[in-house]
Tab-separated table of C-alpha atoms and ligand atoms in Angstrom:
chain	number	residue	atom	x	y	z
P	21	UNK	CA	54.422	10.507	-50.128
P	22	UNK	CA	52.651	9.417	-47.190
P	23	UNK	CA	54.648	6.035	-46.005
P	24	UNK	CA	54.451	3.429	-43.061
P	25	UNK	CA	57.533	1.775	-42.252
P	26	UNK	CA	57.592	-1.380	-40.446
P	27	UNK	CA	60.781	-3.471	-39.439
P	28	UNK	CA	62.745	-5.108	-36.204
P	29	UNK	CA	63.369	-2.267	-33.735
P	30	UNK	CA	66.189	-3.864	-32.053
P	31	UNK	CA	70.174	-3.601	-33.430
P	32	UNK	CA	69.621	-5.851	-36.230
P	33	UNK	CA	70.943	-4.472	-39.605
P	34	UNK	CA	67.319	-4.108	-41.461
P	35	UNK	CA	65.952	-2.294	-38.196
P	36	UNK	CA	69.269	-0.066	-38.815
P	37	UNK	CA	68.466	0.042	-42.288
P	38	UNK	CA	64.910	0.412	-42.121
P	39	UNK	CA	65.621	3.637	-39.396
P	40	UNK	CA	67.728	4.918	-41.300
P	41	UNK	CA	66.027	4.706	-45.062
P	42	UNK	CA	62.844	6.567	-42.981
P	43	UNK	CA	65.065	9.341	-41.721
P	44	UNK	CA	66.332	10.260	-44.926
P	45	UNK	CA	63.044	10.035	-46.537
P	46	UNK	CA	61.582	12.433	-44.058
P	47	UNK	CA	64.330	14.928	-44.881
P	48	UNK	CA	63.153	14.719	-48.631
P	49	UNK	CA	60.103	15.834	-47.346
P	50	UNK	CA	58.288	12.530	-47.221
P	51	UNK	CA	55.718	12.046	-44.374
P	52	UNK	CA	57.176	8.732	-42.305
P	53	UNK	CA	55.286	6.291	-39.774
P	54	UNK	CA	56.984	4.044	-37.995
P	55	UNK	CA	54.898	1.039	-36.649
P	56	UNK	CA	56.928	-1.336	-34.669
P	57	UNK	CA	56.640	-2.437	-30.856
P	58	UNK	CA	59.028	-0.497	-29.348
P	59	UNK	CA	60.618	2.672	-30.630
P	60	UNK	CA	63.657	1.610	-33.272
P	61	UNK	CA	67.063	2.092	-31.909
P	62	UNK	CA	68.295	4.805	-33.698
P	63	UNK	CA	65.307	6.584	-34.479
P	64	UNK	CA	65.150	10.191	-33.265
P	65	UNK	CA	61.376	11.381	-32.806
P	66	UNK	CA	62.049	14.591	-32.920
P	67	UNK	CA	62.328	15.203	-36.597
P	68	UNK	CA	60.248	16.640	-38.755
P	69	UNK	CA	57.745	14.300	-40.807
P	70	UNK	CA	58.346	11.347	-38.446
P	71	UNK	CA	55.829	9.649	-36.960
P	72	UNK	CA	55.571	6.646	-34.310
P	73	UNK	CA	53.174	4.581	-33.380
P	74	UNK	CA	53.522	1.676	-31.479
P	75	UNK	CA	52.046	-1.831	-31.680
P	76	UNK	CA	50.895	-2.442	-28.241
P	77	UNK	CA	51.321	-6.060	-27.063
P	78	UNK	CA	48.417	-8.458	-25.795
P	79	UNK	CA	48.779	-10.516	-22.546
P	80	UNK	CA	45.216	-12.169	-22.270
P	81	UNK	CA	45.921	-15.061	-19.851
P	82	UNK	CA	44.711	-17.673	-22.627
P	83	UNK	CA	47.684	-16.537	-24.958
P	84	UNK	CA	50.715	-18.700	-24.547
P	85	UNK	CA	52.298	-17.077	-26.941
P	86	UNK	CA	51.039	-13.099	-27.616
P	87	UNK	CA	49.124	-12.851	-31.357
P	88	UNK	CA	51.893	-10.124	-32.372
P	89	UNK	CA	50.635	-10.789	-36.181
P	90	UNK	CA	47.073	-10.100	-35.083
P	91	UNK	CA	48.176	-6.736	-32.993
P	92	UNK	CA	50.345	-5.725	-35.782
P	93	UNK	CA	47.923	-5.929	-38.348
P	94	UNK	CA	45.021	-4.293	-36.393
P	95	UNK	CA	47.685	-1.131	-36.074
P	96	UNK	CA	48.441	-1.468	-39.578
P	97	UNK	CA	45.055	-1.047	-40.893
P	98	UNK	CA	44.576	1.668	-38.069
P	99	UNK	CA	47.585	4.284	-39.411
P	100	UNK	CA	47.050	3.286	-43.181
P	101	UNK	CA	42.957	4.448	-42.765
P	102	UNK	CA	43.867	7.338	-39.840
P	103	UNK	CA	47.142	8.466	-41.564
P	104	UNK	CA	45.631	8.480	-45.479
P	105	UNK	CA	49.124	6.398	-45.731
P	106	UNK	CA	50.022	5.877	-49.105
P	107	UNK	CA	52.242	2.769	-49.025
P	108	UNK	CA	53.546	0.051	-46.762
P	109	UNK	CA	57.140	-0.567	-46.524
P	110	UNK	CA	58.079	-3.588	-44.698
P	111	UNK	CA	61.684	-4.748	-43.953
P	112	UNK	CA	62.475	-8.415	-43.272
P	113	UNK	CA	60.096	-10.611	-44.326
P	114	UNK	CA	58.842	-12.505	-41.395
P	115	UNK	CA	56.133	-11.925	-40.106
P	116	UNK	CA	56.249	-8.283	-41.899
P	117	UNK	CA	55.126	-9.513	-45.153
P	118	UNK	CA	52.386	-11.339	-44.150
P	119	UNK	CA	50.536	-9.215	-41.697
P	120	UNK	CA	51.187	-6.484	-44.220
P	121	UNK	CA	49.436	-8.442	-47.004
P	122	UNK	CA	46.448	-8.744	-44.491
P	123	UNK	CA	45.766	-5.178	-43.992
P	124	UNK	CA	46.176	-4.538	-46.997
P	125	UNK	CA	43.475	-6.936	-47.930
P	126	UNK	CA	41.096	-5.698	-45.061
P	127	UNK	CA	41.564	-2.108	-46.099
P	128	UNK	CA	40.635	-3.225	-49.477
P	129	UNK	CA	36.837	-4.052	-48.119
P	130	UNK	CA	36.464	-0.404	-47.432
P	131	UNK	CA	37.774	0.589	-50.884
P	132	UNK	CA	41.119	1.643	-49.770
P	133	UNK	CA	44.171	0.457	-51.474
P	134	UNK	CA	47.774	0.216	-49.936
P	135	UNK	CA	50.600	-1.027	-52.215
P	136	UNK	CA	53.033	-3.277	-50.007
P	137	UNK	CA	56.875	-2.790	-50.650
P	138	UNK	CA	58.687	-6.024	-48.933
P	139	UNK	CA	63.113	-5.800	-48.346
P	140	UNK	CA	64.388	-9.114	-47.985
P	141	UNK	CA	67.011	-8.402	-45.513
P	142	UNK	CA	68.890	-11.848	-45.100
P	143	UNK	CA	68.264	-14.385	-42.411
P	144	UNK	CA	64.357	-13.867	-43.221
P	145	UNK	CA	65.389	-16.063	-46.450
P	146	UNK	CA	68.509	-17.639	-45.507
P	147	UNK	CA	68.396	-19.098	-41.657
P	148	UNK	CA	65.014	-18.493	-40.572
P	149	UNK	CA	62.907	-18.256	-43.967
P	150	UNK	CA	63.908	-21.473	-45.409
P	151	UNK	CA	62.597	-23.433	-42.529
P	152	UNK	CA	59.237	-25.356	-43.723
P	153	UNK	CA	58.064	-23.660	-40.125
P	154	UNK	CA	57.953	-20.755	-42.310
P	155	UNK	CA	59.244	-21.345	-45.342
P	156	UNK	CA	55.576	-21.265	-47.517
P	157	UNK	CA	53.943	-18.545	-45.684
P	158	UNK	CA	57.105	-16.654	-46.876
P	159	UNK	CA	57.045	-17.568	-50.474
P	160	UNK	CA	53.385	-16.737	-50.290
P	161	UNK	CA	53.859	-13.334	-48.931
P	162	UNK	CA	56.987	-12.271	-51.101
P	163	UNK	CA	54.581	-13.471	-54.048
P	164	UNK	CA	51.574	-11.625	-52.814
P	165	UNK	CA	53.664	-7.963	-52.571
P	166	UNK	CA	53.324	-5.182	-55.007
P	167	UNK	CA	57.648	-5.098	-55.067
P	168	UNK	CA	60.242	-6.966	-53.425
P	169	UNK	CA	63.723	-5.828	-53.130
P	170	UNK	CA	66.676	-7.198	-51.874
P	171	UNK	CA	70.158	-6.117	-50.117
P	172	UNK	CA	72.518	-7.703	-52.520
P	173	UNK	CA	72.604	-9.713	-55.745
P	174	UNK	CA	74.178	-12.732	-53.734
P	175	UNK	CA	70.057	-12.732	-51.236
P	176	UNK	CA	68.269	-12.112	-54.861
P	177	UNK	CA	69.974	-15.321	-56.086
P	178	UNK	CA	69.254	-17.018	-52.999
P	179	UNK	CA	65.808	-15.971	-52.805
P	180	UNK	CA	65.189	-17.574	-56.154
P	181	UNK	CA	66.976	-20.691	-55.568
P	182	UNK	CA	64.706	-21.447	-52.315
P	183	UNK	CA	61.595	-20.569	-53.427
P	184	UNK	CA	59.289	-19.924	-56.206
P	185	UNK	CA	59.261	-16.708	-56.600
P	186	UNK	CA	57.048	-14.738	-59.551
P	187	UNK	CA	57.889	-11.385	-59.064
P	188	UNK	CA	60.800	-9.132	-60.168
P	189	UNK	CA	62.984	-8.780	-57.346
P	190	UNK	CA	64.812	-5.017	-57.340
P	191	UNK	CA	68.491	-5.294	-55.959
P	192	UNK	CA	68.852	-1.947	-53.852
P	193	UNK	CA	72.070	-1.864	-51.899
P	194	UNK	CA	72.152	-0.925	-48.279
P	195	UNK	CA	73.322	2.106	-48.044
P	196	UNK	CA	75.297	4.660	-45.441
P	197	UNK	CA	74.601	7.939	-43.970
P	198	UNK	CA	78.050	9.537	-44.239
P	199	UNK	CA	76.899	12.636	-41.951
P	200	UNK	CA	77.429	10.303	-39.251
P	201	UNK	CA	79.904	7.627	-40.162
P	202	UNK	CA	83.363	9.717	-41.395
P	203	UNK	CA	86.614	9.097	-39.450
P	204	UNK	CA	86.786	11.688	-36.454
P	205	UNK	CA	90.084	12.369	-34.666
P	206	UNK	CA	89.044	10.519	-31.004
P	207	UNK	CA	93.413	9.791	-29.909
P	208	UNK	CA	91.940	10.158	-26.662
P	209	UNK	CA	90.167	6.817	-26.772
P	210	UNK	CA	92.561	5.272	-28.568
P	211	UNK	CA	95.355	5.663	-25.985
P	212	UNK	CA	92.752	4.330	-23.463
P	213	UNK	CA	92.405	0.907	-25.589
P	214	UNK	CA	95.973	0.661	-27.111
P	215	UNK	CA	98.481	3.044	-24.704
P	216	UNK	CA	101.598	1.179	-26.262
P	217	UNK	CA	100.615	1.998	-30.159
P	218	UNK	CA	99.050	-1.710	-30.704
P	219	UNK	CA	96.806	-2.031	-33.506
P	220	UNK	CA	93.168	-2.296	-32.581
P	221	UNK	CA	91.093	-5.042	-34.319
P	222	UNK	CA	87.494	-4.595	-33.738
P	223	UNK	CA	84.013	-6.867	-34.734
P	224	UNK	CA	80.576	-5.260	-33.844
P	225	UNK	CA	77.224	-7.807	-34.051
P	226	UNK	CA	74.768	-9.280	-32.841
P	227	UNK	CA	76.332	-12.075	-31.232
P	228	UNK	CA	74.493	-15.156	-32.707
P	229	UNK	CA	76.359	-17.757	-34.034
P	230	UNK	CA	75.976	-16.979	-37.403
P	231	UNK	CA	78.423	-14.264	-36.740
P	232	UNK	CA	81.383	-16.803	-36.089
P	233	UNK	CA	82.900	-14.657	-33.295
P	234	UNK	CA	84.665	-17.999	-32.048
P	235	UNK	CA	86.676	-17.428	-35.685
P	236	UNK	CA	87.257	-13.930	-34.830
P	237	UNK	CA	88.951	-14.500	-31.320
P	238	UNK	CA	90.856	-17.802	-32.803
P	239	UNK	CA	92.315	-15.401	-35.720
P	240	UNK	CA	93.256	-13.076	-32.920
P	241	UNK	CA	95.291	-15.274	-30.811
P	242	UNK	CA	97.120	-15.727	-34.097
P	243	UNK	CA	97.385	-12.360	-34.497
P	244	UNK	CA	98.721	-11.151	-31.617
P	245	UNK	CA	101.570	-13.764	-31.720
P	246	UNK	CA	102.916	-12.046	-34.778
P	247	UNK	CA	101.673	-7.882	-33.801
P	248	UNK	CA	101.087	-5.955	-31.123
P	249	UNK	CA	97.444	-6.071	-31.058
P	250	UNK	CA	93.802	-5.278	-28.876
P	251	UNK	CA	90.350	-6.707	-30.165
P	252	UNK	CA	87.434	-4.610	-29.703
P	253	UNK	CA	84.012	-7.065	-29.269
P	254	UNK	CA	81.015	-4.821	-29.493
P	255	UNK	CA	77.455	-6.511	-29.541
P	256	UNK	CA	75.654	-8.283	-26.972
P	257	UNK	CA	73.544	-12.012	-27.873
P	258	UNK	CA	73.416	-15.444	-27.146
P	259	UNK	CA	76.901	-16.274	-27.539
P	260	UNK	CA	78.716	-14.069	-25.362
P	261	UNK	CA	79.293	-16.102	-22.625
P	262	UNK	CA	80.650	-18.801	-24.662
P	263	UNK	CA	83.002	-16.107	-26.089
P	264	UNK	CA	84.395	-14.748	-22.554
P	265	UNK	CA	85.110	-18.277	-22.158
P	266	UNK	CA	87.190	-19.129	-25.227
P	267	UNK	CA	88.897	-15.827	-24.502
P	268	UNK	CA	89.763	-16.979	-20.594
P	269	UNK	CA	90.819	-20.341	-22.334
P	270	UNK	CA	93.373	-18.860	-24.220
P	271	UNK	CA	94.453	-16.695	-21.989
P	272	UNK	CA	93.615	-13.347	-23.704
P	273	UNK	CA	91.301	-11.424	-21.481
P	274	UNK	CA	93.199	-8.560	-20.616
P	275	UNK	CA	93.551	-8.207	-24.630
P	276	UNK	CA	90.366	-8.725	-25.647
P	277	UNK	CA	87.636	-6.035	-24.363
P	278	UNK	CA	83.654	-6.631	-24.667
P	279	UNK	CA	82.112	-3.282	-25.313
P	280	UNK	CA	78.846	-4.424	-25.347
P	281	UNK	CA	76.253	-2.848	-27.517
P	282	UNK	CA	77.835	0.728	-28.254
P	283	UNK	CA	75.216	3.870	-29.319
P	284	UNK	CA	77.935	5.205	-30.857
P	285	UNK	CA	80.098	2.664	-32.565
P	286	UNK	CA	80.980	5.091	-35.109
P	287	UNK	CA	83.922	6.474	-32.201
P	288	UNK	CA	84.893	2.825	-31.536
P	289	UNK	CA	85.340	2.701	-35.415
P	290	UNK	CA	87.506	5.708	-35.533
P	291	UNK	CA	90.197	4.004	-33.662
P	292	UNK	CA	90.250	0.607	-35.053
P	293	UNK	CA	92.688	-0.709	-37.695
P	294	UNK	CA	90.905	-3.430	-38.993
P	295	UNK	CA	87.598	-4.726	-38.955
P	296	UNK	CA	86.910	-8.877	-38.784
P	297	UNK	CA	83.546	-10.513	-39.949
P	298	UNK	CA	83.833	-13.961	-40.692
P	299	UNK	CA	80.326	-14.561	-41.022
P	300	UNK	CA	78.715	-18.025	-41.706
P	301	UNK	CA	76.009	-16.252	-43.880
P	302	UNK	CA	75.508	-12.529	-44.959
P	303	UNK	CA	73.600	-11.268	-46.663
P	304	UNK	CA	75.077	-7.539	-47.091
P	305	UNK	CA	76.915	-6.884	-44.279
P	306	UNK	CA	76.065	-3.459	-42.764
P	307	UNK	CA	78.769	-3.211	-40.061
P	308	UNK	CA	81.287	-3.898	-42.500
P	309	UNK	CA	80.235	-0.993	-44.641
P	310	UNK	CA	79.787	0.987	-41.562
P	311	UNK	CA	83.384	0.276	-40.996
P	312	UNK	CA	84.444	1.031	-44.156
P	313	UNK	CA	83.203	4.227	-44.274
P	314	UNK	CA	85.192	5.334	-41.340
P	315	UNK	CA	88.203	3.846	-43.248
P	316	UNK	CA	88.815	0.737	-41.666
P	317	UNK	CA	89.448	-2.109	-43.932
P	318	UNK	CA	87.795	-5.181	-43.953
P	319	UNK	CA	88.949	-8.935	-42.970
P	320	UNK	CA	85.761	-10.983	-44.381
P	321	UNK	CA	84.329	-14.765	-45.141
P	322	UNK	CA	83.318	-14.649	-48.842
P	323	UNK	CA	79.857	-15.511	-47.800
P	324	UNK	CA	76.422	-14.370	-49.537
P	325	UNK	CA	76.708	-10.909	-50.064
P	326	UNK	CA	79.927	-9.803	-48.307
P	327	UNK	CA	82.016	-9.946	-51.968
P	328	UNK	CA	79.696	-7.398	-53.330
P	329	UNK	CA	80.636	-4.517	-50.747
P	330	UNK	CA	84.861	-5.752	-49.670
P	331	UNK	CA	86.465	-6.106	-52.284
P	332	UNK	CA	89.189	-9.030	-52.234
P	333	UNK	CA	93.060	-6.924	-52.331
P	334	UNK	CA	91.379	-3.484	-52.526
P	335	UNK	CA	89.448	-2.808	-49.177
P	336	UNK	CA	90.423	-6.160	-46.998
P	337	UNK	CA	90.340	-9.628	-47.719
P	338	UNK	CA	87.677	-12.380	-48.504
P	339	UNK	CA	88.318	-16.210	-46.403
P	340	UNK	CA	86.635	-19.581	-46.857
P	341	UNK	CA	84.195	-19.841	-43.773
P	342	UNK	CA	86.042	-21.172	-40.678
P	343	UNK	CA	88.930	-20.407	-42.293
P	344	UNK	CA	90.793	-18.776	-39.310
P	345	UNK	CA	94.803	-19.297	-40.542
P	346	UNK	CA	93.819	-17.186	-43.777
P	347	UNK	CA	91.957	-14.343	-41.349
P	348	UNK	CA	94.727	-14.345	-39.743
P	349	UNK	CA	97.081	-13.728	-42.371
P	350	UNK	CA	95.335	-11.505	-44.251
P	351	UNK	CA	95.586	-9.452	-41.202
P	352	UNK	CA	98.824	-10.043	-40.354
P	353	UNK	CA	99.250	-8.638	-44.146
P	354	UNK	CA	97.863	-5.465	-43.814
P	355	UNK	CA	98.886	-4.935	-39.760
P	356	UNK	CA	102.284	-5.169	-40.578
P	357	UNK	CA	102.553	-2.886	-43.891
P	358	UNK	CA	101.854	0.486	-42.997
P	359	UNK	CA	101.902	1.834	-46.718
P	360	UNK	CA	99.465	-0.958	-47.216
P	361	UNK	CA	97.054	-0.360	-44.311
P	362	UNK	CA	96.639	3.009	-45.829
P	363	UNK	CA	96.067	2.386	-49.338
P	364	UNK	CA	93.515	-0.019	-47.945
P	365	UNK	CA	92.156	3.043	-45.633
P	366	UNK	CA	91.469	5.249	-48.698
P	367	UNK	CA	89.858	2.401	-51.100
P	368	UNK	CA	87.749	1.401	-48.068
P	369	UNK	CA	85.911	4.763	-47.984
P	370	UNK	CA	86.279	4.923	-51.614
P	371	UNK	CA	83.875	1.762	-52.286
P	372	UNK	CA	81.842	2.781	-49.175
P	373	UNK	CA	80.917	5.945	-50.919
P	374	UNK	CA	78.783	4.258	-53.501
P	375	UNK	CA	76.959	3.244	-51.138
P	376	UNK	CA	76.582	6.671	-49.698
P	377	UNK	CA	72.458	7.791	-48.860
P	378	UNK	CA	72.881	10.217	-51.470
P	379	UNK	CA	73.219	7.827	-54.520
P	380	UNK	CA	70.635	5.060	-52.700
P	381	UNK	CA	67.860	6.951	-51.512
P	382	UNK	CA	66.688	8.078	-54.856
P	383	UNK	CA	66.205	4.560	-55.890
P	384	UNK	CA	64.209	3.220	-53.338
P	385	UNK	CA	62.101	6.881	-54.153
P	386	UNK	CA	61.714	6.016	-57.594
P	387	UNK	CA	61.203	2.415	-56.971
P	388	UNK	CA	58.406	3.261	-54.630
P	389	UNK	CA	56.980	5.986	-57.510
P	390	UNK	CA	56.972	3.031	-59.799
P	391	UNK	CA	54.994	0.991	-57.956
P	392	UNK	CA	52.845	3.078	-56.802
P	393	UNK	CA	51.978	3.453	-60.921
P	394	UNK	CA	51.644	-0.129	-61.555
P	395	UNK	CA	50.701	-1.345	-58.716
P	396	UNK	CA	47.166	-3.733	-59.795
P	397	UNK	CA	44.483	-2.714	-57.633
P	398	UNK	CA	43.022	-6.225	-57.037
P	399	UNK	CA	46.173	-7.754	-56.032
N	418	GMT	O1	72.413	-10.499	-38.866
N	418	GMT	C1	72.133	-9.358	-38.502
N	418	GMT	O2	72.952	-8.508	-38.184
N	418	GMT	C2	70.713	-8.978	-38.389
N	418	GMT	C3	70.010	-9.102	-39.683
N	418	GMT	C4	68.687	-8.428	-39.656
N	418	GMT	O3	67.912	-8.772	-40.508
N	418	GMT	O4	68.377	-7.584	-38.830
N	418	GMT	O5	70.892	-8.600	-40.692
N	418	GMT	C5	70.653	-8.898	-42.035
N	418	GMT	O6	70.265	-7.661	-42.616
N	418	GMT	C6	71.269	-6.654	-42.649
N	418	GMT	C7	70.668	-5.378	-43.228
N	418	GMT	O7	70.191	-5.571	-44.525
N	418	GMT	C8	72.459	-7.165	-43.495
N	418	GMT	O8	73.459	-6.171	-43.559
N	418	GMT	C9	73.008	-8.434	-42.829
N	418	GMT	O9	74.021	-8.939	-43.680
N	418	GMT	C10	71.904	-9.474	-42.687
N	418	GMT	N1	72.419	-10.583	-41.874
N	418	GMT	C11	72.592	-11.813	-42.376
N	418	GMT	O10	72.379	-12.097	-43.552
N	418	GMT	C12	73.113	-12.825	-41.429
């Protein structure tokens, strides 16, 4: 098949996921174009079947804000007609959706027909999408796809409780590329972060407040009073300064290290003992499975999706939001229980492997096959 991929370049988890989804798909011999604005972060050019092109940005005087929406649709319509592209696959709904359903119905004036796949991703229907800024554009634009799918039973539900929603909407699970997240022996590093034998904690996002990293340092202080412990911040966002603070309020600096945003968090992962996400809202939770598959268990908030991938006693534990005593003691559990911690190890990669490529990759294949079958021509 002959696909166009659009999504968020930056270190989001759908840019991630969207990346990675058209990397495997090129390997099954799929022809790949990625239209975004700048080139996704983990997306290596030089692979066969993968294509960029890149939305080029407008900066007429007049514009206070730049038409992206207009730019991206004018490349859209562009790579569909020069590329003989066979389907549009756009990941997070805002503005994706939208400008996608406009090329499509430009293209369809010259006879040319491009079935539009939307993921919902999570804060596109959640924080952002249920905004009445945005909120009927979006309903319009899920409506007007050929499929929708989402990252987790927990954003279908959500998706249908917001809005009014007439199509089917396909749960596919993020999934993990195992050929690059695998615990690797890196000792090395870890005697650099923890020389006496502490533990290592670690949390990797994108530093919004969503992310409750105030929770995560609070839990820690807790933590450390009871185990020898380091926490690993790795991200960069708005809240970061806020966060150095809390961490100079307590008194933890020289505990607490900010990484910044790591290329290869999968070696910061190999060291760490536990991972903490105490998320306000998620919908999926792709660091956590990240973690998981390099065998670090999981200290979660039960929100959205997060139940459906850790799994409460078997690969970590599931708080209330802004619950930071029971993060702390579910760590405290499992940091001071070696027998435990690696039990929790094993069923960690255990449930990260069904998410493995492998098993999802096929069914976003056959879900695009099927709609590229009944996809209705006027639509
Ligand atoms: O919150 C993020 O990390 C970014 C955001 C995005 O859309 O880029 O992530 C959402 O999509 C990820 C990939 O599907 C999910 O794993 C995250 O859970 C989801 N974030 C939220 O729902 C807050």
């Amino acid at each position: 098949m002959k696909i166009g991929i659009v999504c968020y370049p930056t270190y989001g988890g759908s840019g991630v996921l969207a990346t990675e989804l058209g990397l495997g798909l090129a390997r099954n011999g799929h022809q790949v174009h990625f239209i975004t604005y700048r080139q996704p972060a983990r997306l290596n050019p030089f692979q066969e079947n993968v294509f960029y092109h890149e939305v080029s940005k407008s900066d007429y005087p007049l514009f206070e804000y730049a038409p992206y929406d207009t730019t991206l649709t004018s490349k859209l319509v562009d790579v569909v007609r020069n590329e003989k592209l066979e389907l549009l696959h756009v990941h997070y709904a805002i503005p994706h959706a939208t400008v996608a359903y406009l090329a499509k119905k430009i293209l369809l004036t010259e006879g040319r027909y491009v079935p539009v796949i939307t993921t919902l991703h999570g804060t596109d229907i959640t924080l952002v999408g249920n905004n009445p800024a945005f909120s009927p554009v979006v309903e319009f634009s899920i409506n007007k796809s050929d499929g929708v799918t989402a990252v987790s039973e927990s954003l279908k539900q959500q998706t249908l409780d917001s809005f009014k929603i007439e199509k089917d909407i396909k749960v596919i699970y993020n999934f993990i590329d195992f050929d690059r997240f695998r615990k690797v022996n890196k000792d090395h590093f870890k005697k650099a972060i923890a020389p006496n034998g502490e533990k290592i904690l670690v949390h990797v996002s994108n530093f919004r407040k969503v992310k409750r990293i105030g929770d995560v340092i609070k839990a820690f202080q807790k933590i450390y009073e009871k185990v020898p412990s380091k926490l690993m911040l790795v991200g960069d966002g708005p809240e970061r300064n806020k966060l150095e603070e809390l961490c100079r309020q307590i008194g933890l600096c020289h505990e607490i290290r900010f990484l910044g945003k790591q290329e290869m968090v999968e070696e910061v992962l190999a060291v760490s003992d536990l991972f903490i996400m105490p998320s306000e809202s998620e919908s999926f939770g792709l660091a956590a499975l990240e973690a998981m598959a390099c065998q670090v268990p999981v200290i979660s908030s039960n929100a959205g999706g997060l139940p459906e991938v850790n799994i409460e006693g078997v690969t970590g534990f599931l708080s209330d939001v802004g619950d930071v005593d029971s993060l702390a003691q579910s760590s405290i559990k499992l940091l001071t229980d070696d027998t435990k911690l690696a039990a929790f190890r094993i069923a960690a990669l255990e449930q990260a492997k069904r998410f493995s490529l492998d098993n999802i990759l096929p069914e976003y294949e056959n879900y695009y096959e099927e709609i590229l079958r009944t996809a209705v021509y006027s639509s």
